[in-house]
Structure formats: C-alpha cells, structure tokens
Amino acid sequence: MDSRWATTELAWTTFPESGWEEVSGYDDSMSPIRTYQVCNVRQPSQNNWLRTDFIPRKGVLRVYVELKFSVRDCASIPNIPGSCKETFNLFYYESEGDAATDSSPLWRENPYVKVDTIAPDESFSLLEAGRINTKVRSFGPLSRAGFYLAFQDLGACMSLISVRVFFKKCSTTIANFAVFPETATGAEATSLVIAPGACVNNAMEVSVPLKLYCNGDGEWMVPVGSCTCVAGYEPSSDGTQCQACIPGTFKSKFGEGFCTPCPSNSRTSARGANICPCQSSFYRADSDPPRLRMHQ
C-alpha cells in the first residue's frame, strides 16, 4: 500500500466523525495528494482514530511502514489547554480477512497492537510552512492473511501526508555458480532466513548444502556450498554462468578452469567439447592426457 499515489478518496475509517478529516492537497511537485488532518486542540480528552483499508500480508513475516507527516508546535497555538500533544500513536490489527466495521474491532489498544509513539523531529508554527517529517517503523512476526494500520490522535494538530507499507527482501542472486531465489526477510530485524540454492545450467555441485542467508536488511550473507562448471564448459566473464567451449577449444574436466585450444593434429567443430578428436591418420595413446598433441 502506498497512499502517495492516491488521487481519489482514500475513504479510510475514522472514529469519531469529529476527529480525522480527509482533505486533498498538493505535494512539493504540485501533484495532487490525499491526506488526513486533525486539529481538535481546543477540546481536552481527545481520542481520535484513523484506520486504513485491509492490507494483504502476501506471505511476509515483517512489514515496514513509512509515515510522512507534519505537526503544529503546541507553543505556537494561543489559548489552548495543557492537553495539546505533538505526537500520535501507530497501531496494527491482524485479521484473516477484511472484516473490520465502524465499531469492530474496538477502538482501543488490545485488540489493536501498539507499534510506537511517533514524535516529529521538527514541528512548525503559524508563520512557518509545514515541516514534513519522515519516520519508518516495522513490526512482526505476522501470521494472518493481512492487517490494518491505525493511527491514534490524543490532541495534536497534525497532517498525515502519506503512508507507505513495504517489506524488505533479498533479490535473486548468483554466487559460486549457484542461483538463490528472491527471499523475504525474517520475522525479526535480526533474523537470518536460509535460501536453498541450485546450480546454474551446466554446473555441478562440489560442496553441499547450497544455501545463502538473507539478513534483516535485505542483504545476502556469505554463501555455503558451491557449484563448478562441468567438462566442456567454462566460467563466463562475469563469473555467474557456465558457457560452452567454442569450436576449436575444449575442457576435459569439471572445475573453474577455462577452455584451451585443441592440441596439434586434433580438432572439434562442436561447442561444449570435453576432448578434441584426432585428425585423420593421427592417434593418441590411451594413457595420453587430452591436452597432448596427436601421434602419427
């Protein structure tokens, strides 16, 4: 989910109706955006909730939320009670489907799970332009089909400019002539997720198991196990594939060595040769290695 690109109403759920309000505006590049605002600072005991639509989990265990928002400096607002806030709370609620209503789950912590109290790095006064803050928070492990995000205002004057939900992953990679699939990060920021590997085409395992660890930042760790090119194939220039020996060259053994020209009085017109056949009237002894020249 990414509200930055929304040009029509988000229509998220609010409670009570006098709290959060959806408004349209423009970002720094004058593109239209949809935001939510609340500023009931003159009334004490505020408890305003805003809940997103249902967000499918798609199998990930940990999600990240990027929030862009601005907050008015309480000291710059005259004649307000001491209950004015410059923070808001972020919650989530897991569900097996899009079953939330205007009254369910109850608008309170438990059933909602609190992620954090979000405070701005910068607030703004009446005479200043709104200073946009960006915060990223994560939570997990998640186990149900999806979740909702919820935002609780306890008396701030603020604008929630955008909400972006994302997850981190390790992209498909090749290491030691083995390919490892795209892998989502684990349930915790410190988790290591094992990704099994498979040899690239025309390679064979030389040490097992083939595995690579994906860390919580979406980065691959040191690989375990390796593959190597079979006979008749050599490493590509970028070291990720095994390519066939070109005609006139051969490679007799598996390994990371390169193809070499056929010895004198032998030739091959095929790709991927592991030996060069003798030319007419020439021979090699059974004990001769494939690299030696032919005898007449």
Short mmCIF file of C-alpha atoms in Angstrom, two decimals:
data_model
loop_
_atom_site.label_atom_id
_atom_site.label_comp_id
_atom_site.label_asym_id
_atom_site.label_seq_id
_atom_site.Cartn_x
_atom_site.Cartn_y
_atom_site.Cartn_z
CA MET A 1 0.00 0.00 0.00
CA ASP A 2 1.23 3.47 -0.87
CA SER A 3 -1.09 6.43 -0.37
CA ARG A 4 1.34 8.79 -2.11
CA TRP A 5 -0.15 7.91 -5.48
CA ALA A 6 -3.80 8.14 -4.46
CA THR A 7 -5.73 10.72 -6.49
CA THR A 8 -9.23 9.69 -5.42
CA GLU A 9 -10.67 9.44 -1.93
CA LEU A 10 -8.92 7.03 0.41
CA ALA A 11 -12.10 6.74 2.49
CA TRP A 12 -10.37 5.20 5.48
CA THR A 13 -12.43 4.60 8.61
CA THR A 14 -12.46 7.29 11.31
CA PHE A 15 -13.76 7.36 14.87
CA PRO A 16 -15.34 9.60 15.99
CA GLU A 17 -16.55 11.52 12.95
CA SER A 18 -15.35 14.78 14.52
CA GLY A 19 -11.73 13.59 14.52
CA TRP A 20 -9.61 12.86 11.45
CA GLU A 21 -10.68 14.50 8.19
CA GLU A 22 -9.60 13.57 4.67
CA VAL A 23 -8.51 16.51 2.53
CA SER A 24 -6.93 16.95 -0.88
CA GLY A 25 -3.79 18.94 -1.49
CA TYR A 26 -0.58 19.12 -3.48
CA ASP A 27 2.92 17.85 -2.80
CA ASP A 28 6.17 19.70 -3.46
CA SER A 29 5.96 18.92 -7.18
CA MET A 30 2.35 20.17 -7.33
CA SER A 31 0.97 16.68 -7.83
CA PRO A 32 -2.41 16.05 -6.17
CA ILE A 33 -2.34 14.02 -2.96
CA ARG A 34 -4.83 12.80 -0.36
CA THR A 35 -4.04 13.49 3.29
CA TYR A 36 -5.69 13.20 6.70
CA GLN A 37 -5.72 16.06 9.20
CA VAL A 38 -6.82 16.55 12.78
CA CYS A 39 -6.60 19.64 14.98
CA ASN A 40 -9.01 19.45 17.91
CA VAL A 41 -6.50 21.01 20.28
CA ARG A 42 -9.00 23.31 21.99
CA GLN A 43 -11.05 20.41 23.33
CA PRO A 44 -9.46 18.24 26.05
CA SER A 45 -9.54 14.44 26.27
CA GLN A 46 -9.14 13.75 22.57
CA ASN A 47 -9.12 10.15 21.34
CA ASN A 48 -9.38 10.17 17.55
CA TRP A 49 -8.74 7.04 15.50
CA LEU A 50 -7.99 6.52 11.81
CA ARG A 51 -7.83 3.04 10.24
CA THR A 52 -6.58 2.07 6.79
CA ASP A 53 -8.19 -0.43 4.46
CA PHE A 54 -7.26 -4.11 4.80
CA ILE A 55 -3.67 -4.78 3.67
CA PRO A 56 -2.89 -8.35 2.45
CA ARG A 57 0.22 -9.83 4.05
CA LYS A 58 1.31 -11.78 0.95
CA GLY A 59 3.37 -14.24 2.97
CA VAL A 60 5.82 -11.79 4.53
CA LEU A 61 6.63 -12.04 8.23
CA ARG A 62 7.72 -8.47 8.93
CA VAL A 63 6.46 -5.25 7.36
CA TYR A 64 7.75 -1.70 7.37
CA VAL A 65 5.68 1.48 7.48
CA GLU A 66 6.94 4.82 6.20
CA LEU A 67 5.00 7.81 7.52
CA LYS A 68 5.24 11.37 6.23
CA PHE A 69 3.55 13.93 8.46
CA SER A 70 3.69 17.45 9.85
CA VAL A 71 2.86 18.60 13.40
CA ARG A 72 1.99 22.07 14.69
CA ASP A 73 4.06 23.36 17.60
CA CYS A 74 1.72 23.50 20.63
CA ALA A 75 3.53 26.57 21.95
CA SER A 76 2.56 28.47 18.80
CA ILE A 77 -1.19 27.93 19.34
CA PRO A 78 -2.73 30.52 21.72
CA ASN A 79 -5.31 29.80 24.40
CA ILE A 80 -5.21 26.02 24.38
CA PRO A 81 -5.36 23.65 27.35
CA GLY A 82 -2.33 21.75 28.54
CA SER A 83 -3.58 18.60 26.83
CA CYS A 84 -2.17 19.64 23.42
CA LYS A 85 0.10 16.94 22.01
CA GLU A 86 2.85 16.82 19.40
CA THR A 87 2.83 13.04 18.99
CA PHE A 88 0.50 10.31 17.76
CA ASN A 89 0.36 6.51 18.14
CA LEU A 90 0.75 3.83 15.47
CA PHE A 91 -1.10 0.51 15.83
CA TYR A 92 -1.87 -2.55 13.73
CA TYR A 93 -4.54 -5.24 13.85
CA GLU A 94 -4.19 -8.67 12.21
CA SER A 95 -7.15 -10.37 10.57
CA GLU A 96 -7.91 -13.36 8.35
CA GLY A 97 -9.97 -11.12 6.07
CA ASP A 98 -11.44 -7.68 5.53
CA ALA A 99 -13.93 -7.93 8.36
CA ALA A 100 -13.49 -4.64 10.25
CA THR A 101 -16.51 -2.36 10.70
CA ASP A 102 -17.16 1.09 12.12
CA SER A 103 -17.34 -0.43 15.61
CA SER A 104 -15.19 -3.56 15.38
CA PRO A 105 -12.52 -4.13 16.45
CA LEU A 106 -12.97 -1.85 19.43
CA TRP A 107 -11.15 1.46 19.13
CA ARG A 108 -8.52 0.86 21.77
CA GLU A 109 -5.19 -0.79 22.45
CA ASN A 110 -5.88 -4.52 22.73
CA PRO A 111 -7.25 -5.61 20.31
CA TYR A 112 -5.01 -3.16 18.39
CA VAL A 113 -1.29 -3.75 18.92
CA LYS A 114 0.78 -0.65 19.54
CA VAL A 115 3.89 -0.25 17.37
CA ASP A 116 5.21 3.05 18.71
CA THR A 117 4.50 6.61 19.72
CA ILE A 118 5.56 8.76 16.77
CA ALA A 119 7.20 12.10 17.52
CA PRO A 120 8.33 14.67 14.93
CA ASP A 121 11.90 15.79 14.51
CA GLU A 122 10.55 19.21 13.59
CA SER A 123 7.25 20.95 14.29
CA PHE A 124 6.06 24.21 12.78
CA SER A 125 4.43 27.43 13.98
CA LEU A 126 1.68 29.54 12.47
CA LEU A 127 4.10 31.68 10.45
CA GLU A 128 6.07 28.75 9.03
CA ALA A 129 5.40 26.30 6.26
CA GLY A 130 4.58 22.79 7.41
CA ARG A 131 7.78 20.87 8.02
CA ILE A 132 7.45 17.33 6.74
CA ASN A 133 8.81 14.55 8.93
CA THR A 134 9.54 11.02 7.72
CA LYS A 135 9.56 8.07 10.11
CA VAL A 136 9.89 4.35 9.42
CA ARG A 137 8.72 1.67 11.83
CA SER A 138 8.47 -2.11 11.49
CA PHE A 139 6.54 -4.86 13.21
CA GLY A 140 6.18 -8.64 13.18
CA PRO A 141 6.01 -11.56 13.17
CA LEU A 142 2.76 -11.57 11.23
CA SER A 143 0.78 -14.77 10.85
CA ARG A 144 -2.69 -13.95 9.49
CA ALA A 145 -3.89 -13.15 5.99
CA GLY A 146 -3.47 -9.42 6.42
CA PHE A 147 -3.72 -6.44 8.73
CA TYR A 148 -4.96 -2.91 9.24
CA LEU A 149 -2.95 0.09 10.33
CA ALA A 150 -4.47 2.52 12.81
CA PHE A 151 -3.43 5.97 13.99
CA GLN A 152 -4.49 7.41 17.33
CA ASP A 153 -4.54 11.15 17.98
CA LEU A 154 -4.71 12.29 21.60
CA GLY A 155 -4.81 16.02 20.97
CA ALA A 156 -2.33 17.06 18.26
CA CYS A 157 -2.67 19.49 15.39
CA MET A 158 -1.19 17.50 12.56
CA SER A 159 -1.42 16.25 8.99
CA LEU A 160 -0.75 12.65 7.96
CA ILE A 161 0.59 13.24 4.47
CA SER A 162 1.34 9.71 3.26
CA VAL A 163 1.53 6.11 4.41
CA ARG A 164 3.67 3.54 2.60
CA VAL A 165 3.76 -0.14 3.58
CA PHE A 166 6.60 -2.27 2.28
CA PHE A 167 8.77 -5.25 3.10
CA LYS A 168 12.45 -5.98 2.66
CA LYS A 169 13.79 -8.83 0.58
CA CYS A 170 16.99 -10.26 -0.78
CA SER A 171 16.80 -10.19 -4.59
CA THR A 172 17.58 -13.22 -6.74
CA THR A 173 21.33 -13.64 -6.92
CA ILE A 174 24.05 -15.97 -8.19
CA ALA A 175 27.02 -16.94 -6.04
CA ASN A 176 29.57 -19.71 -6.58
CA PHE A 177 27.70 -20.77 -9.74
CA ALA A 178 24.51 -21.37 -7.73
CA VAL A 179 21.31 -19.34 -8.08
CA PHE A 180 19.36 -18.30 -4.99
CA PRO A 181 15.72 -17.15 -5.26
CA GLU A 182 14.19 -13.90 -4.09
CA THR A 183 13.71 -14.26 -0.34
CA ALA A 184 11.71 -12.11 2.08
CA THR A 185 13.40 -11.15 5.33
CA GLY A 186 12.50 -12.87 8.58
CA ALA A 187 10.13 -12.07 11.42
CA GLU A 188 12.66 -10.01 13.37
CA ALA A 189 15.11 -7.34 12.24
CA THR A 190 17.93 -9.65 13.37
CA SER A 191 16.54 -12.79 11.71
CA LEU A 192 18.52 -14.79 9.17
CA VAL A 193 16.45 -16.65 6.59
CA ILE A 194 18.01 -19.61 4.77
CA ALA A 195 17.53 -19.69 0.99
CA PRO A 196 18.33 -23.01 -0.75
CA GLY A 197 20.36 -22.79 -3.94
CA ALA A 198 20.54 -24.68 -7.22
CA CYS A 199 23.45 -24.95 -9.63
CA VAL A 200 23.24 -22.82 -12.75
CA ASN A 201 22.93 -24.65 -16.07
CA ASN A 202 25.94 -26.81 -16.98
CA ALA A 203 27.32 -26.71 -13.44
CA MET A 204 27.56 -29.43 -10.79
CA GLU A 205 27.69 -29.41 -7.01
CA VAL A 206 31.13 -29.71 -5.45
CA SER A 207 30.19 -28.92 -1.86
CA VAL A 208 26.81 -29.06 -0.18
CA PRO A 209 24.41 -27.94 1.10
CA LEU A 210 23.88 -24.97 -1.19
CA LYS A 211 22.44 -22.17 0.93
CA LEU A 212 22.64 -18.45 1.44
CA TYR A 213 21.46 -16.37 4.40
CA CYS A 214 19.19 -13.33 3.92
CA ASN A 215 19.56 -10.83 6.77
CA GLY A 216 17.02 -8.38 8.15
CA ASP A 217 18.24 -5.54 5.93
CA GLY A 218 17.58 -7.48 2.74
CA GLU A 219 21.25 -8.27 2.17
CA TRP A 220 22.79 -11.66 1.40
CA MET A 221 25.38 -13.07 3.77
CA VAL A 222 28.31 -15.41 2.96
CA PRO A 223 27.18 -18.39 0.82
CA VAL A 224 27.59 -22.00 1.94
CA GLY A 225 28.41 -24.71 -0.61
CA SER A 226 29.33 -24.19 -4.24
CA CYS A 227 28.99 -25.45 -7.79
CA THR A 228 31.51 -25.55 -10.62
CA CYS A 229 31.35 -25.81 -14.41
CA VAL A 230 31.18 -29.31 -15.90
CA ALA A 231 33.61 -30.55 -18.56
CA GLY A 232 33.19 -28.70 -21.85
CA TYR A 233 32.07 -25.51 -20.12
CA GLU A 234 33.97 -22.57 -18.65
CA PRO A 235 33.04 -19.63 -16.37
CA SER A 236 31.56 -16.59 -18.12
CA SER A 237 33.39 -13.27 -17.88
CA ASP A 238 31.17 -12.14 -15.00
CA GLY A 239 31.60 -15.44 -13.16
CA THR A 240 27.87 -16.20 -12.93
CA GLN A 241 27.28 -18.72 -15.73
CA CYS A 242 28.95 -21.72 -17.36
CA GLN A 243 29.34 -21.23 -21.10
CA ALA A 244 30.22 -23.84 -23.72
CA CYS A 245 33.74 -24.07 -25.10
CA ILE A 246 33.74 -22.60 -28.59
CA PRO A 247 34.66 -24.80 -31.60
CA GLY A 248 38.38 -25.45 -31.68
CA THR A 249 38.67 -25.45 -27.88
CA PHE A 250 37.93 -27.98 -25.16
CA LYS A 251 37.90 -28.56 -21.41
CA SER A 252 38.35 -32.12 -20.25
CA LYS A 253 37.48 -31.86 -16.56
CA PHE A 254 34.95 -30.16 -14.34
CA GLY A 255 36.17 -27.15 -12.41
CA GLU A 256 36.66 -23.43 -12.78
CA GLY A 257 39.43 -23.74 -15.38
CA PHE A 258 38.99 -22.32 -18.85
CA CYS A 259 38.72 -23.90 -22.26
CA THR A 260 42.01 -24.36 -24.12
CA PRO A 261 42.80 -24.73 -27.84
CA CYS A 262 42.79 -28.24 -29.27
CA PRO A 263 46.29 -29.78 -29.36
CA SER A 264 48.12 -30.18 -32.67
CA ASN A 265 46.60 -32.61 -35.16
CA SER A 266 43.20 -32.63 -33.48
CA ARG A 267 40.08 -30.57 -33.97
CA THR A 268 36.48 -30.12 -32.93
CA SER A 269 33.71 -28.27 -34.70
CA ALA A 270 31.17 -28.67 -31.91
CA ARG A 271 30.53 -26.41 -28.93
CA GLY A 272 30.98 -27.77 -25.42
CA ALA A 273 33.72 -30.28 -26.29
CA ASN A 274 35.46 -32.15 -23.48
CA ILE A 275 38.02 -33.68 -25.84
CA CYS A 276 39.33 -32.92 -29.34
CA PRO A 277 39.18 -35.92 -31.72
CA CYS A 278 42.34 -36.76 -33.67
CA GLN A 279 42.57 -35.76 -37.29
CA SER A 280 42.80 -38.48 -39.92
CA SER A 281 46.00 -40.59 -39.68
CA PHE A 282 46.75 -39.35 -36.15
CA TYR A 283 46.11 -41.00 -32.82
CA ARG A 284 46.62 -40.64 -29.09
CA ALA A 285 47.63 -43.40 -26.71
CA ASP A 286 45.10 -44.49 -24.11
CA SER A 287 47.47 -43.21 -21.44
CA ASP A 288 47.88 -39.77 -23.05
CA PRO A 289 46.02 -36.88 -21.40
CA PRO A 290 43.67 -34.96 -23.75
CA ARG A 291 45.99 -31.93 -23.83
CA LEU A 292 48.91 -33.75 -25.58
CA ARG A 293 49.46 -33.48 -29.34
CA MET A 294 48.46 -36.38 -31.56
CA HIS A 295 50.87 -39.00 -32.90
CA GLN A 296 51.10 -40.20 -36.47
#
